[in-house]
Each structure stands twice: as C-alpha cells, then as structure tokens.
Tab-separated table of C-alpha atoms in Angstrom:
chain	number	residue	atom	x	y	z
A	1	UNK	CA	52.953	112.529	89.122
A	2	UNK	CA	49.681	114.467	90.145
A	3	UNK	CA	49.012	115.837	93.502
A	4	UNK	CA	45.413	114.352	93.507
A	5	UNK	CA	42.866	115.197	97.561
A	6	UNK	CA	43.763	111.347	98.039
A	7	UNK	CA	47.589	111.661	98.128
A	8	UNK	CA	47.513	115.173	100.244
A	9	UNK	CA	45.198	113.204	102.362
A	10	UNK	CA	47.592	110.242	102.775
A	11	UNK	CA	50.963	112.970	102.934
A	12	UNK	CA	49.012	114.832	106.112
A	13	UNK	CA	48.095	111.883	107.855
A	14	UNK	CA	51.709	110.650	107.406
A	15	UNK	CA	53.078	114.064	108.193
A	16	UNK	CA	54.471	114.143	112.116
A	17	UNK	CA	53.968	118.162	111.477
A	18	UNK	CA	50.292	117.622	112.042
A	19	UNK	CA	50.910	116.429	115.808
A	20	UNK	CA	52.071	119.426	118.152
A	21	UNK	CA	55.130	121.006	116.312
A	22	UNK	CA	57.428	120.785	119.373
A	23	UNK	CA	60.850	122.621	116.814
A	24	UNK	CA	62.672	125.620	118.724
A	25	UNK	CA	63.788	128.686	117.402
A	26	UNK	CA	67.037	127.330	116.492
A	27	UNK	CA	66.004	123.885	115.026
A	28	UNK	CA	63.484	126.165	112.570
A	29	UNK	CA	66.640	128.446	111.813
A	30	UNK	CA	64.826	131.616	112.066
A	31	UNK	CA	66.894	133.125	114.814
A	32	UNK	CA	70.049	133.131	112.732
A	33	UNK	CA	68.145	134.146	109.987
A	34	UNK	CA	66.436	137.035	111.435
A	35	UNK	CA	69.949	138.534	112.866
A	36	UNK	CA	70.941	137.978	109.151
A	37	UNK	CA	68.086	139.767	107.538
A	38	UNK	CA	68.898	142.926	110.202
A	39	UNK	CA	72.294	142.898	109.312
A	40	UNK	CA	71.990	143.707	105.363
A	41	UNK	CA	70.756	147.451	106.976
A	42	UNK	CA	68.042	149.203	105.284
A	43	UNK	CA	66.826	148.008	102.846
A	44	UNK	CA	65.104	150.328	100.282
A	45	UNK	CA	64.223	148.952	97.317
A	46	UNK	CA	67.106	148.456	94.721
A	47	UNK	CA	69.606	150.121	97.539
A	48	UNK	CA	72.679	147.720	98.982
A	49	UNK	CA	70.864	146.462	101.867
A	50	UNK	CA	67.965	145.217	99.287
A	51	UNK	CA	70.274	144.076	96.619
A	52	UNK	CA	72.743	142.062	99.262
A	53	UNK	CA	69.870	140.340	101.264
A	54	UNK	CA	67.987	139.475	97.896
A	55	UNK	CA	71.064	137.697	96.765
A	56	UNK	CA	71.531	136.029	100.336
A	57	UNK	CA	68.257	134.920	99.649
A	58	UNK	CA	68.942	133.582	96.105
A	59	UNK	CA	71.598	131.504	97.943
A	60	UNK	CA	69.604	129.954	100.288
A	61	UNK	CA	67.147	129.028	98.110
A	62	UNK	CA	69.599	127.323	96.010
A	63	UNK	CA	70.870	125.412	98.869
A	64	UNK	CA	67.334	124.366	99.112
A	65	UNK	CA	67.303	122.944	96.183
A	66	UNK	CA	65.319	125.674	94.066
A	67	UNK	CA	66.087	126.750	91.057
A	68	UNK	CA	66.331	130.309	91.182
A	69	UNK	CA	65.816	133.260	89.004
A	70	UNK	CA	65.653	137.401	89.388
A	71	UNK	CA	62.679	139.386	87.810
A	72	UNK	CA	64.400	142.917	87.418
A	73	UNK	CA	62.442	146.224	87.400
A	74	UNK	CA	63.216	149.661	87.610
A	75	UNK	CA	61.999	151.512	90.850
A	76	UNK	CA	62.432	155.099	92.387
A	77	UNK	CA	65.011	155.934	94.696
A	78	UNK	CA	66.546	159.066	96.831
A	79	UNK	CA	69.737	159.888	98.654
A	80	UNK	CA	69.117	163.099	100.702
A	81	UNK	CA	71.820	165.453	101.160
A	82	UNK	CA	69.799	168.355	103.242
A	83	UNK	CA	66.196	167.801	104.455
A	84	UNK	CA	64.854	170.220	106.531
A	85	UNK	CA	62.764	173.358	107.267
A	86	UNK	CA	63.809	177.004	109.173
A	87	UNK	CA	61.743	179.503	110.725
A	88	UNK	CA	63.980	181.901	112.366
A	89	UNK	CA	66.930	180.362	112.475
A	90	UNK	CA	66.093	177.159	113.598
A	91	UNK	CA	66.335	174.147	111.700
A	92	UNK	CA	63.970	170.937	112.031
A	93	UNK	CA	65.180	168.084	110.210
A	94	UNK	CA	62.563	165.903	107.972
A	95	UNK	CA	62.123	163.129	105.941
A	96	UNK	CA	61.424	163.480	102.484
A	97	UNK	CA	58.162	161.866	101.102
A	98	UNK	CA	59.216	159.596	97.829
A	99	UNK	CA	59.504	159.654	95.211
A	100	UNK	CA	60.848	163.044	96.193
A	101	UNK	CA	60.266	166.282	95.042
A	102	UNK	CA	63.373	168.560	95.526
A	103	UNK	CA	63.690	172.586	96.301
A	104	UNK	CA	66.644	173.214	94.725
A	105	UNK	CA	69.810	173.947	96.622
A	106	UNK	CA	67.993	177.294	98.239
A	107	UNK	CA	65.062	175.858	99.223
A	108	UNK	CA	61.957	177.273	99.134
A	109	UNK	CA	60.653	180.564	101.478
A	110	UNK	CA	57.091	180.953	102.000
A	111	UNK	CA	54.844	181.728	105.031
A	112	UNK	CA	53.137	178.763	106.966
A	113	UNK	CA	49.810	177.565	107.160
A	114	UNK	CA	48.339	175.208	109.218
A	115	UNK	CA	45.253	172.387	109.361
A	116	UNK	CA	41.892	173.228	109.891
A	117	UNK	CA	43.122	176.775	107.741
A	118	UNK	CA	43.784	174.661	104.620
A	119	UNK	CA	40.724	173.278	104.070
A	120	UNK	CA	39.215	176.045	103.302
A	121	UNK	CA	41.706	179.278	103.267
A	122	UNK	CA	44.081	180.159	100.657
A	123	UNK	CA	47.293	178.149	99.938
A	124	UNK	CA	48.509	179.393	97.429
A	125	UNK	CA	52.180	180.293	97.529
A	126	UNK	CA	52.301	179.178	100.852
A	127	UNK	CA	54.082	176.181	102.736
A	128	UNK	CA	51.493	174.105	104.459
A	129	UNK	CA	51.539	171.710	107.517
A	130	UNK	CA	49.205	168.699	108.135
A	131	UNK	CA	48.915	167.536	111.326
A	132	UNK	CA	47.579	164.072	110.904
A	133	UNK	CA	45.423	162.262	113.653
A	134	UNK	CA	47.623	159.167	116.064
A	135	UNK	CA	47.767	156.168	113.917
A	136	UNK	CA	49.859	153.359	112.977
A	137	UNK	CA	50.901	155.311	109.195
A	138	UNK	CA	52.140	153.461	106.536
A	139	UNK	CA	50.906	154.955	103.301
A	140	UNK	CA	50.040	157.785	101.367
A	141	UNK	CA	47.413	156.296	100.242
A	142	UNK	CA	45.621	157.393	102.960
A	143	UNK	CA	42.404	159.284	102.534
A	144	UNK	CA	43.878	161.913	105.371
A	145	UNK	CA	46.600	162.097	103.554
A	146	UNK	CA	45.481	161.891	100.076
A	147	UNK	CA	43.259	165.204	101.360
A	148	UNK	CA	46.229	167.226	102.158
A	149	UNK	CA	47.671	166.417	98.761
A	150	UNK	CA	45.128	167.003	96.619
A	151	UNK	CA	44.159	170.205	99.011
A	152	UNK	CA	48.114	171.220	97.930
A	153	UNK	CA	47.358	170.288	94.213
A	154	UNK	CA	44.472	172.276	93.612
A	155	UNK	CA	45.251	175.569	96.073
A	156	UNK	CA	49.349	175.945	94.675
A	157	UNK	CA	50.769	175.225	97.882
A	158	UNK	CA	54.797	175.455	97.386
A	159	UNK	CA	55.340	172.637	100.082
A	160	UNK	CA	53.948	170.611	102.099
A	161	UNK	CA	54.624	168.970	105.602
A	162	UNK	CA	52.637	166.330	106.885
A	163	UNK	CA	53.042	165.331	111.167
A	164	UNK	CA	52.533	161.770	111.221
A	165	UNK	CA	51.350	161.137	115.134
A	166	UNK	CA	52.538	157.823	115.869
A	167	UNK	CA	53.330	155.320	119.175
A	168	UNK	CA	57.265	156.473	118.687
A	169	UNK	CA	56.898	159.916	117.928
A	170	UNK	CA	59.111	159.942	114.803
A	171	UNK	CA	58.617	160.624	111.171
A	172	UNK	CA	56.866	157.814	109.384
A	173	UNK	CA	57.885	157.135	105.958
A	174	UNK	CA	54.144	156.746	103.984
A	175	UNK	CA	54.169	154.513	100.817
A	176	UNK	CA	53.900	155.618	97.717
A	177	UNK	CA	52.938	154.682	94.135
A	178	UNK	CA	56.184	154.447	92.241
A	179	UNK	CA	54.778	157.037	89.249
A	180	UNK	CA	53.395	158.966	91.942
A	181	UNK	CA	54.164	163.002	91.197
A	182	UNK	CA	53.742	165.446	93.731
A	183	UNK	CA	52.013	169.065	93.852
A	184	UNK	CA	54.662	170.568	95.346
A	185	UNK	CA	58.051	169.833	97.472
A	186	UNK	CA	57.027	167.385	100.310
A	187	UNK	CA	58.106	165.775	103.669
A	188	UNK	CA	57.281	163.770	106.839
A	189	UNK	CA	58.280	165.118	110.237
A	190	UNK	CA	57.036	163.689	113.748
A	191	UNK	CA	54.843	165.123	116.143
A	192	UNK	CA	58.269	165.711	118.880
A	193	UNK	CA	60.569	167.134	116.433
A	194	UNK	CA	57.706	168.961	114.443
A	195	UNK	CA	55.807	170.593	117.496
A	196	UNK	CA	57.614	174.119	117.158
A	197	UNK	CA	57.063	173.952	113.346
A	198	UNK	CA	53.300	173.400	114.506
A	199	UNK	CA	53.213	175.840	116.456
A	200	UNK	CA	55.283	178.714	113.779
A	201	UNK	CA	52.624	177.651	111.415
A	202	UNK	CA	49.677	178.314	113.530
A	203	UNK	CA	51.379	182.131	114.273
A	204	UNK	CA	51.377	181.997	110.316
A	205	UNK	CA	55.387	182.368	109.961
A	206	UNK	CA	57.677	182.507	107.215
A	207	UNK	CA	59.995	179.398	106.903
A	208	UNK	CA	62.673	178.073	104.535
A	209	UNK	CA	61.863	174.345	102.942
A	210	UNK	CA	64.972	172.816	101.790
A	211	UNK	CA	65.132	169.427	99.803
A	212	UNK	CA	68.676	168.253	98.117
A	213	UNK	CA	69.695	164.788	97.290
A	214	UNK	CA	70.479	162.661	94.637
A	215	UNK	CA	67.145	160.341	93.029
A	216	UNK	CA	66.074	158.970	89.790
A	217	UNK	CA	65.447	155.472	88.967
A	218	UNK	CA	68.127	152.242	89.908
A	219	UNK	CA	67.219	148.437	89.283
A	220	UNK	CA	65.875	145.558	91.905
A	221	UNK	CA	64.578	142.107	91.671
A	222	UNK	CA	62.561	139.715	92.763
A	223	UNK	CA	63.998	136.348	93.662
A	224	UNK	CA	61.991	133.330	92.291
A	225	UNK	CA	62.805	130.005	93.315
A	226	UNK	CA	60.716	127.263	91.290
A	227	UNK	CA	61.124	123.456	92.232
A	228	UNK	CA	58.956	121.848	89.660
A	229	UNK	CA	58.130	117.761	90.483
A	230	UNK	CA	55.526	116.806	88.448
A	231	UNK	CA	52.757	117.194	90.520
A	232	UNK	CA	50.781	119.307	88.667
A	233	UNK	CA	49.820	121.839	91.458
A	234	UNK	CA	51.375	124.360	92.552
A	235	UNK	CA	52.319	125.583	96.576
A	236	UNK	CA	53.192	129.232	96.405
A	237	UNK	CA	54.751	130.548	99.570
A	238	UNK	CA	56.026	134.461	98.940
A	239	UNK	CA	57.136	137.761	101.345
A	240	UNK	CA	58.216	141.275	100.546
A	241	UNK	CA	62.203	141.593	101.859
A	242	UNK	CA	61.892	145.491	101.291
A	243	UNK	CA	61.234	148.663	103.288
A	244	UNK	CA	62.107	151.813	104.366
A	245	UNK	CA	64.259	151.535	107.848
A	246	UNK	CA	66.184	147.957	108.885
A	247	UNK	CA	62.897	146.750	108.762
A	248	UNK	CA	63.947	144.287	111.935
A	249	UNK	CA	59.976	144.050	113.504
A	250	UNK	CA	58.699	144.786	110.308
A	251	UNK	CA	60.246	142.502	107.251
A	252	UNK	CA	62.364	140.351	109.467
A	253	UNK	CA	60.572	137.559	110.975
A	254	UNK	CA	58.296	137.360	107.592
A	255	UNK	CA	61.559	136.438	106.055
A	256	UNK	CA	63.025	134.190	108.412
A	257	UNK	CA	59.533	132.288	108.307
A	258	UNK	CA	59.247	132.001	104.987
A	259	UNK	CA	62.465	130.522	104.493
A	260	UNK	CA	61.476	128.188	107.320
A	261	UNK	CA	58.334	127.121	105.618
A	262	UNK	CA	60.344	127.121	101.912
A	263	UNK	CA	63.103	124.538	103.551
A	264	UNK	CA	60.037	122.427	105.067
A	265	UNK	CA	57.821	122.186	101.782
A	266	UNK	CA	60.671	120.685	100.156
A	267	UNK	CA	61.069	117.683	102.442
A	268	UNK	CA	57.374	117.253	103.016
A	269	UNK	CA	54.419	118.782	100.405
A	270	UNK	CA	54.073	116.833	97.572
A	271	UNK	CA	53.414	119.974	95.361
A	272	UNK	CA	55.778	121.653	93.042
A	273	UNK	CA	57.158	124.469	94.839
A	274	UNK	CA	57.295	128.524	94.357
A	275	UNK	CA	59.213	130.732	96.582
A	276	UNK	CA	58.841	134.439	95.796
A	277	UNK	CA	60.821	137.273	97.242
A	278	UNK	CA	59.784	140.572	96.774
A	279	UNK	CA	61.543	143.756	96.653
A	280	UNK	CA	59.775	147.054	95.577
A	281	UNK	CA	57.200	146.708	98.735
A	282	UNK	CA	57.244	150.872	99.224
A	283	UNK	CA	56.383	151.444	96.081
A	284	UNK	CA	52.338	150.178	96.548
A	285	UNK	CA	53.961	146.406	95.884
A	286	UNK	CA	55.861	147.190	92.984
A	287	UNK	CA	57.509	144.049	92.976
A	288	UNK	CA	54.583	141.926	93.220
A	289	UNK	CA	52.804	143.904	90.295
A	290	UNK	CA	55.617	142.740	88.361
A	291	UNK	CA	55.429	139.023	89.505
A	292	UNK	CA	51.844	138.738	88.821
A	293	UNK	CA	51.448	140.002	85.577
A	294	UNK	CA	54.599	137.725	84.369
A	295	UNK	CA	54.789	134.392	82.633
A	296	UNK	CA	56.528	133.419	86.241
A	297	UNK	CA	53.042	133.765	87.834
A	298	UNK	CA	51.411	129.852	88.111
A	299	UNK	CA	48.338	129.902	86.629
A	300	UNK	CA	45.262	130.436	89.345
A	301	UNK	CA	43.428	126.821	88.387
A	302	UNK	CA	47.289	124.758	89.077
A	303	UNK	CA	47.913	126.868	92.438
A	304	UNK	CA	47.074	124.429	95.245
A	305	UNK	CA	47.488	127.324	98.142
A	306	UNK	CA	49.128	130.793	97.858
A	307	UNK	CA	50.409	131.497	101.421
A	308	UNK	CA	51.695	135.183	101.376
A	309	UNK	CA	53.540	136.170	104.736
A	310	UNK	CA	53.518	140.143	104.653
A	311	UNK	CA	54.475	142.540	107.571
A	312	UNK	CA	54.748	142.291	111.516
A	313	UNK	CA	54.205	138.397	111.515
A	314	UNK	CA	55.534	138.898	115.304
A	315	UNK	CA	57.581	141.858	116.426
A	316	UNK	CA	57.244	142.570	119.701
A	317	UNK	CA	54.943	144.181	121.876
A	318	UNK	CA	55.545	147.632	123.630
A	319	UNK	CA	53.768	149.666	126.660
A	320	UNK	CA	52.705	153.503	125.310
A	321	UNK	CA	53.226	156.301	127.803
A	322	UNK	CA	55.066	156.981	130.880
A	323	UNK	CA	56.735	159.205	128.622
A	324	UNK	CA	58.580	156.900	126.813
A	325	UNK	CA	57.819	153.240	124.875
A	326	UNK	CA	58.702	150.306	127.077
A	327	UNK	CA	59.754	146.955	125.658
A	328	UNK	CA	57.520	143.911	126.406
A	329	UNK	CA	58.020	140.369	126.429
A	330	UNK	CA	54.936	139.570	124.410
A	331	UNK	CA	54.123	139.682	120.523
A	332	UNK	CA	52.110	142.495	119.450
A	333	UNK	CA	49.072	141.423	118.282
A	334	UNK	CA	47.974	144.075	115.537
A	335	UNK	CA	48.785	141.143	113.016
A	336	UNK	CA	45.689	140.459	110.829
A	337	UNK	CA	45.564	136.968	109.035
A	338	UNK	CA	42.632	136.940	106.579
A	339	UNK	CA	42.298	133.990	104.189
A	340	UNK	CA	39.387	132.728	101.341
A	341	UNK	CA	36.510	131.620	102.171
A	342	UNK	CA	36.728	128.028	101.331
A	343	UNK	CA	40.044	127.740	103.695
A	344	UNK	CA	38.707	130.271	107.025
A	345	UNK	CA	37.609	127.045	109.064
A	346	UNK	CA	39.468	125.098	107.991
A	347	UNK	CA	43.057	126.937	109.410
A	348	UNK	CA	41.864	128.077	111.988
A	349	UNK	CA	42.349	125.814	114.745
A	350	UNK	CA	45.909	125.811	113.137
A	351	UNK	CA	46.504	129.286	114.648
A	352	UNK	CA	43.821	129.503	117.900
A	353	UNK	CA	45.539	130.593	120.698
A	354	UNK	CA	48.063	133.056	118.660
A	355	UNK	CA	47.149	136.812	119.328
A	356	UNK	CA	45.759	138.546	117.015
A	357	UNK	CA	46.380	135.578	114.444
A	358	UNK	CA	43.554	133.391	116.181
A	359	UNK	CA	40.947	135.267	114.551
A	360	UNK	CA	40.692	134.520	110.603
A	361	UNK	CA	39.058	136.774	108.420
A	362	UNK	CA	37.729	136.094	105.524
A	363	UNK	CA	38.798	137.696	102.716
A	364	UNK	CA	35.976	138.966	100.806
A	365	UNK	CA	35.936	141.280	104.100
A	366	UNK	CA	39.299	142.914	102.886
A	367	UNK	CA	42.876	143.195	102.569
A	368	UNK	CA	45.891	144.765	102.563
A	369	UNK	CA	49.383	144.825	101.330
A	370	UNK	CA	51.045	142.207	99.112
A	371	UNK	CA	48.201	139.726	100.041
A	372	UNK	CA	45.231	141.773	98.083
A	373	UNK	CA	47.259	142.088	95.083
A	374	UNK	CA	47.431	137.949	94.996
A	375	UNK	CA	43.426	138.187	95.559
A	376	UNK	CA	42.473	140.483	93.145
A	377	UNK	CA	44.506	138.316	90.468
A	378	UNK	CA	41.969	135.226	91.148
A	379	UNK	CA	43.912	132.706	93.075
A	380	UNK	CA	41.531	130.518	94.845
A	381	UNK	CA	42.973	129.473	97.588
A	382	UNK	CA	44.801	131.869	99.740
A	383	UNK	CA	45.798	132.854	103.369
A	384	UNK	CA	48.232	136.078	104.204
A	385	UNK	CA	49.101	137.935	107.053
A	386	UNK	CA	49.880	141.606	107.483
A	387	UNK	CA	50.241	144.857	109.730
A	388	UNK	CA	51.815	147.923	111.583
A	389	UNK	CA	53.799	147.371	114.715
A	390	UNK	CA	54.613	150.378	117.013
A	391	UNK	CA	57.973	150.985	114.892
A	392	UNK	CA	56.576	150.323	111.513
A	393	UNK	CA	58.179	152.862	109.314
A	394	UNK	CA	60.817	154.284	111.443
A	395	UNK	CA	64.248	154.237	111.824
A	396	UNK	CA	63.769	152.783	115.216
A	397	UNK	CA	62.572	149.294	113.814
A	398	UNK	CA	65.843	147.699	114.535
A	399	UNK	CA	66.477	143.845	116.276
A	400	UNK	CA	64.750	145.593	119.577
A	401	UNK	CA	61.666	145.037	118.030
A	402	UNK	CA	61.869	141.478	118.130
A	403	UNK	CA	61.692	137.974	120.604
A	404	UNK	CA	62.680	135.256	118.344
A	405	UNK	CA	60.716	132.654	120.206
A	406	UNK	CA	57.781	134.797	118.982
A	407	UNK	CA	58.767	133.877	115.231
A	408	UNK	CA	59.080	129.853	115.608
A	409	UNK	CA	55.349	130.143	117.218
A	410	UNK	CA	54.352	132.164	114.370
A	411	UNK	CA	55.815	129.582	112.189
A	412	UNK	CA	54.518	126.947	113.502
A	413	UNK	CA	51.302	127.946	113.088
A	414	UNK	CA	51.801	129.183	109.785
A	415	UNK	CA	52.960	125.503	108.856
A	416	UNK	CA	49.933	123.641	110.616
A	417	UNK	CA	47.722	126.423	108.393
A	418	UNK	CA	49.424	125.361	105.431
A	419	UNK	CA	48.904	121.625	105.969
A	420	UNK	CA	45.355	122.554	107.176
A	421	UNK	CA	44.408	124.018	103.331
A	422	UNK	CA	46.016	121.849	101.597
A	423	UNK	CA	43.901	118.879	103.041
C-alpha cells in the first residue's frame, strides 16, 4: 500500500473534516487532557512531573494504537536548597540560571556593580547585575544576555545577576545549552523583587551570593509512537512536554492538541503515523537533537508532512498595567505559525481568522524552537507553531493561563492545515 497525490486526493475529498469542523472541546478531548497535563506539576526535564506525564503519554498512545518506544538521554538537572543574595541584611530570593553554578555553602561576598558600568569598567572580583530591557525572555541565548556573560567571562566577575523585565514581573527561567558552563555563579531575579538589589548595586554595595542545591545529570525520554501501514510515507506530528514551571499556557494545550490530532490521523490519514514527545525542551531542544540524529528519525524523502506543535498554541490573553495583569477572555495572539514554502498558501485559509495564527510565514524567513531544528535537518514539508505568552517561564504559568475552548479552535485549525498539505 502506497500513499500515492491520487489516494490523498480521494481520502480529503471523502474526509467530513474538510467541511467546517463543528467538534467541542470535550468531543476533541483536550479539556481533560489539558487539566491532566497541569496536574503532573512541573515538569523539568527528567524530574517526576516529566517522567509521570511522559509515561501518561506512552499510555495514551498505546491506547491509540501506536506502538510505542522511549529514546533515553542524559540531561542536567538542579534541586536548590538556598538561592539568594544579601546586602545588609536583607535577603532577595533568586532563581538559579541552569545548569547551575553553585557558591558553596558560604556564598560568595563581593561588592556590586551595575549595567551601563560593566561594559566598560572593571569586574573583576566583583558581583555584577544586568538589568535586561522588557521582553517576553526565554533563553540565554540571547544576544543581551549572551553580552553579560561573556562581559562576566572575560572581566572575572564572581557572580552574576541578570533582571529579566517581563509582563509578570517575576524571574524568568532563560534556556540553556545542556553543556553550557558558566563564568561565574549565576541567577535570574525579577524586576519587583530585584529593584532594591538594583538599586544597592548602583550605590556600588557589598552583597553575599549564595547558591546550594543538589545537580548533576538524571535520565529522560522521548516517547515515540510509530504506526507503520504500508503506505510508504510518513505523517510526523511531534511537541515538547517539558519546561521549567507547570507549563499550563505554555506546554499544555500543545499537548492536548497533539494528542487530538495523533487520535484523528489514525482513523483518517492514510499515512503511516509518527507521534513524537519530547522532553529535554530547556536544554536548547535536547530531546529533539536526540530524535533527529537517530535511526527513529523517518527519512526526509518518505516524510509526507512534519507538523511540529511547539509553545503557547493558545494560552490566554491578559491586560498589562493597572498595576497588576488582568485575565482576558481571548487567546493571546503572540503565536507565530511559519511553514515551507511549498505548503504557505496552501494552509492558510485553514487557519484565517485565528489571531496571530492567520498569518503564515514562510520559513526560509525564520524559526524558532523545536520547529527549526526539524528544518535545518531537510524535511520538506513542514508547518510549526511557537511563542512566549505573558507567563512563559514563570512559576505563575499555571491552568489560569488557559480557556479550553481556545485549544479545540486551535486544533481545528491545526487539523484543516494538516489536511490542507497533505493534498
């Protein structure tokens, strides 16, 4: 059996899925699924929120009919025990930057110096603090970022803070290569809790940077669930499940889509079937790394369509100011779906009307996340979505962060741009 243009022509015309999908939240199965994904907890990578939701996921799959395997790595991990920084005897509390760099149980004491002073004045021996400009952070990667580390690297700096500005005011966890080693101790604070450290830097003050915690190395997987039917081409429908925080706004409805989707290919594409589940997603896409270059990987010329669905697929929308974030009813529409250039037209009447989703980009324009990782390897056909909600990265990003109505729309339209390729 061969999945040949004349039989996906003949399965889409067939297909009711290409008339208006009229399925509700509940009949797609991504509100239960959703609560379930928020449940496991945080999830960093190999931790017991990661490892219980990836084998939730391996059961669901199964249920599905896949046949399921784990593709185990090795990836950093940290348990703080104290995380903070004193200048006269008071304490702000921080989060340390992974894979972290720790003080020693009496920290380290050294004066303070502040941004624009570090660009040019002398660091050395000191602790330094990097305010960074408002932004929806996410990694380390960062060129602002990158800046203060290298600045850090090359001056001796004996710590280093950095003041992620974002909508919620709290520490962002950045990203980070999983080999990554850093100058000197280093961790996040927000611009709320950090404004008195800003402020003790700017006076030049001495303060005590303290880093404890448990951290090494620990195992996690990727689930793979392969249906193979003969048809010589290959759908290939993947999502990170990792992250930082709960990940509710950020991992959740990606999840409870792609499961969605995985559960509808099986009754309807005539493809053989690949459902990947990432874990390792702080780490710069560890996980996916790991996929790619494996003999699990289809080869590029047998993939039909890769659809990736990465983060904030539909969290919700929030009002900024008034001194405080207010919840809206609406999906947030930083949400970027880019796709290859032989698919943009073609998918996107499947998602006109969805904000920030109704505007395709082609890919050659650039990526990010999981999604350029699957381009760079030379799959032909692909479409992925990703981007930063207002909680993205904080321990905030909980079920508040979500409408579940928002998700079946997002799926829908993630279905119809499926079907839409594949034609």
């Amino acid at each position: 059996m061969r999945a040949t243009r004349r039989s996906v022509l003949a399965w889409a015309a067939a297909s009711p899925t290409l008339a208006p999908c009229k399925a509700t939240a509940a009949e797609l199965g991504v509100g239960e699924d959703l609560k379930r994904y928020a449940e496991f907890g945080v999830k960093a990578s190999g931790g017991p929120g990661d490892t219980a939701c990836g084998e939730w996921v391996e059961r669901r799959l199964r249920d599905l009919g896949y046949h399921v395997r784990r593709q185990t790595f090795d990836t950093p991990f940290f348990e703080p025990a104290r995380v903070d920084i004193r200048v006269d005897g008071k304490g702000v509390e921080l989060l340390a930057q992974e894979p972290a760099r720790t003080t020693g149980a009496g920290g380290v004491e050294a004066p303070l110096v502040i941004s624009p002073s570090w660009e040019a004045g002398d660091v050395s021996g000191r602790i330094m603090v990097a305010p960074l400009p408002y932004r929806r952070w996410s990694s380390s990667l960062s060129p602002e970022v990158a800046t203060a580390v290298n600045r850090a690297r090359r001056g001796g700096a004996v710590g280093l803070i950095l003041v992620t500005d974002g909508p919620t005011g709290q520490a962002v966890a950045l990203n980070a290569r999983p080999d990554m080693v850093w100058p000197c101790p280093m961790a996040v604070v927000g611009p709320r809790a950090g404004a008195d450290l800003v402020r003790a830097a700017a006076e030049g003050r001495t303060a005590r940077l303290t880093i404890t915690g448990r951290g090494g190395r620990r195992p996690a997987f990727n689930v793979i669930g392969r249906l193979d039917r003969g048809y010589g081409q290959t759908l290939v429908l993947s999502t990170p499940r990792s992250g930082w925080t709960v990940c509710a706004g950020e991992r959740g409805p990606g999840l409870a889509s792609w499961l969605a989707l995985a559960a509808w290919a099986v009754r309807s594409a005539p493809h053989d079937l690949l459902a990947v589940c990432t874990s390792g997603h702080e780490y710069e896409y560890q996980g996916s790394h790991h996929f790619l270059a494996s003999s699990d990987a289809p080869q590029p010329a047998r993939t039909a369509l890769w659809a990736h669905i990465g983060a904030n697929l539909a969290a919700r929308d929030w009002h900024e100011g008034y001194g405080a974030l207010r919840p809206l009813a609406s999906v947030d529409p930083q949400r970027v779906l880019v796709a290859t250039g032989n698919i943009v037209e073609a998918i996107a009447p499947a998602v006109r009307g969805l904000p920030g989703l109704e505007r395709v980009y082609d890919a050659s324009q650039g990526a990010a996340g999981e999604v350029a990782e699957i381009l760079a390897a030379g799959y032909p056909r692909v479409f992925g979505v990703f981007g930063a909600h207002r909680f993205h990265h904080v321990a905030g990003d909980d079920l508040r962060c979500v409408e579940v109505s928002h998700v079946a729309v997002a799926t829908k339209g993630l279905r119809a741009a499926v079907l839409a390729a594949l034609v």
